[in-house]
mmCIF file of C-alpha atoms and ligand atoms in Angstrom:
data_model
loop_
_atom_site.group_PDB
_atom_site.id
_atom_site.type_symbol
_atom_site.label_atom_id
_atom_site.label_comp_id
_atom_site.label_asym_id
_atom_site.label_seq_id
_atom_site.Cartn_x
_atom_site.Cartn_y
_atom_site.Cartn_z
ATOM 1 C CA MET A 1 74.862 132.592 73.453
ATOM 2 C CA PRO A 2 72.147 131.587 75.700
ATOM 3 C CA SER A 3 72.823 129.786 79.183
ATOM 4 C CA ILE A 4 72.864 125.375 79.943
ATOM 5 C CA ALA A 5 69.823 125.888 81.331
ATOM 6 C CA GLN A 6 67.958 128.511 79.139
ATOM 7 C CA SER A 7 68.347 125.495 76.138
ATOM 8 C CA PHE A 8 67.047 122.727 77.608
ATOM 9 C CA ASP A 9 64.145 124.909 78.840
ATOM 10 C CA ASN A 10 63.722 125.882 75.009
ATOM 11 C CA GLU A 11 63.827 122.339 73.878
ATOM 12 C CA SER A 12 60.982 120.142 74.583
ATOM 13 C CA LEU A 13 61.913 116.494 74.644
ATOM 14 C CA PRO A 14 59.200 114.505 76.706
ATOM 15 C CA LYS A 15 60.024 111.845 78.488
ATOM 16 C CA ASP A 16 59.232 109.127 75.649
ATOM 17 C CA LYS A 17 61.852 111.223 73.968
ATOM 18 C CA LEU A 18 64.058 111.403 76.319
ATOM 19 C CA ILE A 19 64.508 107.701 77.198
ATOM 20 C CA ALA A 20 64.432 106.836 72.910
ATOM 21 C CA GLU A 21 67.387 108.931 72.622
ATOM 22 C CA TYR A 22 68.974 108.055 75.522
ATOM 23 C CA GLU A 23 68.390 104.476 74.329
ATOM 24 C CA ARG A 24 69.719 105.295 70.280
ATOM 25 C CA VAL A 25 73.141 106.851 71.917
ATOM 26 C CA ARG A 26 73.611 104.096 74.194
ATOM 27 C CA ALA A 27 73.460 101.862 71.132
ATOM 28 C CA GLN A 28 75.625 103.696 69.310
ATOM 29 C CA THR A 29 78.195 103.051 70.818
ATOM 30 C CA MET A 30 78.536 99.257 70.961
ATOM 31 C CA ARG A 31 77.094 99.923 67.234
ATOM 32 C CA LEU A 32 80.705 101.118 66.949
ATOM 33 C CA THR A 33 82.756 98.591 68.262
ATOM 34 C CA GLU A 34 81.546 95.722 66.838
ATOM 35 C CA ALA A 35 84.060 95.348 64.236
ATOM 36 C CA LEU A 36 86.731 95.178 67.090
ATOM 37 C CA SER A 37 88.101 92.154 68.866
ATOM 38 C CA ALA A 38 88.975 92.192 72.499
ATOM 39 C CA GLU A 39 92.823 93.159 72.273
ATOM 40 C CA ASP A 40 91.454 95.508 69.111
ATOM 41 C CA MET A 41 89.976 97.478 72.121
ATOM 42 C CA MET A 42 92.762 97.255 74.870
ATOM 43 C CA LEU A 43 94.951 99.515 72.266
ATOM 44 C CA GLN A 44 96.431 102.406 73.391
ATOM 45 C CA SER A 45 98.588 104.014 70.897
ATOM 46 C CA MET A 46 99.447 107.257 72.216
ATOM 47 C CA PRO A 47 99.114 109.193 75.708
ATOM 48 C CA ASP A 48 96.553 111.250 74.498
ATOM 49 C CA ALA A 49 94.239 108.358 72.835
ATOM 50 C CA SER A 50 92.301 105.691 74.844
ATOM 51 C CA PRO A 51 91.602 102.199 74.364
ATOM 52 C CA ALA A 52 88.176 101.328 72.890
ATOM 53 C CA LYS A 53 87.161 99.598 75.891
ATOM 54 C CA TRP A 54 88.203 102.839 78.109
ATOM 55 C CA HIS A 55 85.291 105.055 76.690
ATOM 56 C CA LEU A 56 82.729 102.336 77.017
ATOM 57 C CA ALA A 57 83.648 102.084 80.575
ATOM 58 C CA HIS A 58 83.803 105.520 80.792
ATOM 59 C CA THR A 59 80.838 106.673 79.248
ATOM 60 C CA THR A 60 78.923 104.724 81.993
ATOM 61 C CA TRP A 61 80.810 105.841 85.045
ATOM 62 C CA PHE A 62 79.401 108.804 83.378
ATOM 63 C CA PHE A 63 76.131 107.793 84.948
ATOM 64 C CA GLU A 64 76.300 106.301 87.465
ATOM 65 C CA THR A 65 78.721 109.313 89.201
ATOM 66 C CA PHE A 66 76.129 112.007 88.147
ATOM 67 C CA LEU A 67 72.906 110.781 87.645
ATOM 68 C CA LEU A 68 72.438 107.338 89.746
ATOM 69 C CA GLN A 69 74.410 107.846 93.125
ATOM 70 C CA PRO A 70 72.999 111.488 93.594
ATOM 71 C CA HIS A 71 69.006 110.413 91.978
ATOM 72 C CA LEU A 72 68.073 106.794 91.846
ATOM 73 C CA ALA A 73 67.240 105.927 95.470
ATOM 74 C CA GLY A 74 69.352 102.405 96.849
ATOM 75 C CA TYR A 75 71.024 102.300 93.531
ATOM 76 C CA ARG A 76 74.088 100.240 94.138
ATOM 77 C CA THR A 77 77.229 101.117 92.338
ATOM 78 C CA TYR A 78 78.402 97.603 89.752
ATOM 79 C CA ASN A 79 82.193 97.950 91.766
ATOM 80 C CA ASN A 80 83.703 100.940 93.692
ATOM 81 C CA ALA A 81 87.231 100.713 91.904
ATOM 82 C CA TYR A 82 85.829 101.838 88.412
ATOM 83 C CA GLN A 83 85.436 105.174 90.430
ATOM 84 C CA TYR A 84 89.125 105.377 89.638
ATOM 85 C CA LEU A 85 89.749 103.770 86.956
ATOM 86 C CA PHE A 86 87.242 105.702 84.405
ATOM 87 C CA ASN A 87 87.186 109.018 85.975
ATOM 88 C CA SER A 88 88.744 111.103 83.273
ATOM 89 C CA TYR A 89 88.882 114.916 84.164
ATOM 90 C CA TYR A 90 86.624 115.626 86.850
ATOM 91 C CA GLU A 91 89.575 116.261 89.617
ATOM 92 C CA THR A 92 86.192 117.490 91.951
ATOM 93 C CA VAL A 93 84.960 113.725 92.344
ATOM 94 C CA GLY A 94 88.087 112.119 93.241
ATOM 95 C CA GLU A 95 91.209 110.685 91.976
ATOM 96 C CA ARG A 96 91.607 108.993 88.715
ATOM 97 C CA HIS A 97 93.825 106.225 87.000
ATOM 98 C CA PRO A 98 96.702 108.445 85.057
ATOM 99 C CA ARG A 99 95.055 108.710 81.605
ATOM 100 C CA PRO A 100 98.748 107.711 79.397
ATOM 101 C CA GLN A 101 98.454 104.382 81.182
ATOM 102 C CA ARG A 102 95.085 103.371 80.384
ATOM 103 C CA GLY A 103 96.015 100.610 77.802
ATOM 104 C CA LEU A 104 97.194 98.560 80.984
ATOM 105 C CA LEU A 105 94.082 97.631 81.943
ATOM 106 C CA SER A 106 93.280 94.973 80.626
ATOM 107 C CA ARG A 107 91.389 93.887 84.568
ATOM 108 C CA PRO A 108 88.906 94.184 84.033
ATOM 109 C CA PRO A 109 88.037 92.305 81.176
ATOM 110 C CA LEU A 110 85.633 93.827 78.129
ATOM 111 C CA GLU A 111 83.097 91.692 79.476
ATOM 112 C CA GLU A 112 83.191 92.723 82.566
ATOM 113 C CA VAL A 113 82.617 96.415 80.980
ATOM 114 C CA VAL A 114 80.279 95.407 78.711
ATOM 115 C CA ASN A 115 78.098 93.630 81.836
ATOM 116 C CA TYR A 116 78.624 97.186 83.735
ATOM 117 C CA ARG A 117 77.519 99.068 80.978
ATOM 118 C CA LYS A 118 73.902 96.435 81.460
ATOM 119 C CA HIS A 119 74.055 97.029 84.753
ATOM 120 C CA VAL A 120 73.959 100.760 84.469
ATOM 121 C CA ASP A 121 71.296 101.053 81.519
ATOM 122 C CA ASN A 122 69.197 98.904 83.659
ATOM 123 C CA ALA A 123 69.231 101.600 87.033
ATOM 124 C CA MET A 124 68.621 104.278 84.239
ATOM 125 C CA LYS A 125 65.979 102.793 82.643
ATOM 126 C CA ALA A 126 64.219 103.254 86.648
ATOM 127 C CA LEU A 127 65.689 106.644 86.679
ATOM 128 C CA LEU A 128 63.561 108.088 83.624
ATOM 129 C CA GLU A 129 61.243 106.971 85.157
ATOM 130 C CA SER A 130 61.481 109.977 87.435
ATOM 131 C CA TYR A 131 61.773 112.038 85.109
ATOM 132 C CA SER A 132 62.791 116.011 86.362
ATOM 133 C CA ALA A 133 63.910 119.518 84.531
ATOM 134 C CA GLU A 134 67.033 118.346 86.672
ATOM 135 C CA ILE A 135 67.227 114.650 84.787
ATOM 136 C CA LYS A 136 66.731 116.119 81.726
ATOM 137 C CA ALA A 137 69.230 118.584 81.972
ATOM 138 C CA ALA A 138 71.810 116.170 83.258
ATOM 139 C CA VAL A 139 70.789 113.250 80.513
ATOM 140 C CA THR A 140 71.226 114.943 77.903
ATOM 141 C CA ILE A 141 75.043 116.048 78.891
ATOM 142 C CA GLY A 142 75.289 112.405 79.778
ATOM 143 C CA LEU A 143 74.103 111.463 76.118
ATOM 144 C CA HIS A 144 76.434 114.308 74.421
ATOM 145 C CA HIS A 145 79.503 113.592 76.240
ATOM 146 C CA GLU A 146 79.173 109.915 75.121
ATOM 147 C CA MET A 147 78.253 110.944 71.609
ATOM 148 C CA GLN A 148 82.501 112.959 71.923
ATOM 149 C CA HIS A 149 83.759 109.710 72.769
ATOM 150 C CA GLN A 150 81.390 108.157 69.989
ATOM 151 C CA GLU A 151 83.759 110.803 68.218
ATOM 152 C CA LEU A 152 86.856 109.113 70.040
ATOM 153 C CA ILE A 153 86.715 105.511 69.691
ATOM 154 C CA GLN A 154 86.774 106.032 66.080
ATOM 155 C CA THR A 155 89.932 108.249 65.792
ATOM 156 C CA ASP A 156 91.342 106.433 68.633
ATOM 157 C CA ILE A 157 91.418 103.045 67.395
ATOM 158 C CA LYS A 158 91.660 104.274 63.371
ATOM 159 C CA HIS A 159 95.065 105.360 64.999
ATOM 160 C CA ALA A 160 96.076 102.522 66.123
ATOM 161 C CA LEU A 161 95.120 100.872 63.067
ATOM 162 C CA SER A 162 96.559 102.514 61.505
ATOM 163 C CA LEU A 163 100.155 101.526 63.041
ATOM 164 C CA ASN A 164 99.714 97.643 62.928
ATOM 165 C CA PRO A 165 100.458 96.662 58.564
ATOM 166 C CA TYR A 166 99.180 93.227 59.432
ATOM 167 C CA ALA A 167 95.893 95.927 60.485
ATOM 168 C CA LEU A 168 95.354 97.672 56.626
ATOM 169 C CA GLY A 169 93.436 95.199 54.372
ATOM 170 C CA PRO A 170 90.407 96.091 53.149
ATOM 171 C CA ASP A 171 88.558 93.961 55.662
ATOM 172 C CA THR A 172 89.946 95.454 59.598
ATOM 173 C CA ASN A 173 88.234 98.635 58.609
ATOM 174 C CA ALA A 174 87.030 99.594 62.210
ATOM 175 C CA ALA A 175 85.601 102.670 61.990
ATOM 176 C CA GLU A 176 82.772 101.142 59.575
ATOM 177 C CA SER A 177 80.243 100.921 62.277
ATOM 178 C CA SER A 178 76.738 100.493 59.996
ATOM 179 C CA PRO A 179 75.863 97.074 60.236
ATOM 180 C CA ASP A 180 73.779 97.681 56.715
ATOM 181 C CA SER A 181 76.987 100.327 55.305
ATOM 182 C CA GLY A 182 78.244 97.878 52.225
ATOM 183 C CA SER A 183 81.218 99.124 50.551
ATOM 184 C CA THR A 184 82.130 102.365 50.618
ATOM 185 C CA GLY A 185 82.821 102.968 47.239
ATOM 186 C CA ASN A 186 85.530 104.720 45.462
ATOM 187 C CA PRO A 187 86.637 107.863 46.430
ATOM 188 C CA GLU A 188 86.188 111.060 44.930
ATOM 189 C CA PHE A 189 86.291 114.691 44.690
ATOM 190 C CA VAL A 190 82.782 116.444 45.509
ATOM 191 C CA HIS A 191 82.888 120.439 44.079
ATOM 192 C CA PHE A 192 80.708 123.480 45.340
ATOM 193 C CA GLU A 193 81.079 127.075 45.325
ATOM 194 C CA GLY A 194 83.063 128.555 48.207
ATOM 195 C CA GLY A 195 82.421 130.648 50.388
ATOM 196 C CA LEU A 196 81.496 130.697 54.825
ATOM 197 C CA SER A 197 79.198 128.174 56.064
ATOM 198 C CA PHE A 198 78.386 127.132 59.267
ATOM 199 C CA ILE A 199 78.040 124.010 60.480
ATOM 200 C CA GLY A 200 76.618 122.022 63.210
ATOM 201 C CA THR A 201 73.647 123.214 66.174
ATOM 202 C CA ASP A 202 72.028 126.298 65.937
ATOM 203 C CA ALA A 203 72.498 126.681 69.708
ATOM 204 C CA GLU A 204 69.594 129.074 70.333
ATOM 205 C CA SER A 205 67.161 126.602 70.220
ATOM 206 C CA SER A 206 69.072 123.388 71.352
ATOM 207 C CA PHE A 207 71.541 122.522 72.793
ATOM 208 C CA ALA A 208 74.765 120.410 71.856
ATOM 209 C CA TYR A 209 78.294 119.986 72.709
ATOM 210 C CA ASP A 210 81.039 120.182 69.857
ATOM 211 C CA CYS A 211 80.268 117.204 68.899
HETATM 212 FE FE1 LIG B 1 84.832 111.953 78.858
#
């Protein structure tokens, strides 16, 4: 099993591709929430789940904390309170808001969190121009971290809406994220040969988290 550093060395990800990948992953996160209202995005159905709004802010906090603050000269933090509100388990970077109480964060409002994302994306654009091996490694981790949270956005809102009898109609499938996905059709069984199968990335040649 190669180290993370070796994985990055083996992976050819030039500046333009890294920028494109950053934009793709960040836009995909927003697409996942298109069908959700601000009220939906406040929901925390259990301590192990988080509101979609929190996921939007936390993934942004990651780039602000580990990329912009240490690496972009003159960067101005969007709001110092967010360092506490949207930290998760990174004890080394300070205290954090209790996880079971993330659903109580009606403030900042969703609009502010979206502005926070734009603020960080603009600054990241400038940082990505100063491409280096260190920046590439940290950005790649940030993007895979965000992809993990894309999975959580979907599983968390599915659980929350499953508890609401009003949300069980066919028009409120919040996890149906792709704008051109259309109908999913009738579910049916798929037959395939049994046996061992390998899924996911080939860790020998590229970096990936469990997502
Ligand atoms: Fe996280």
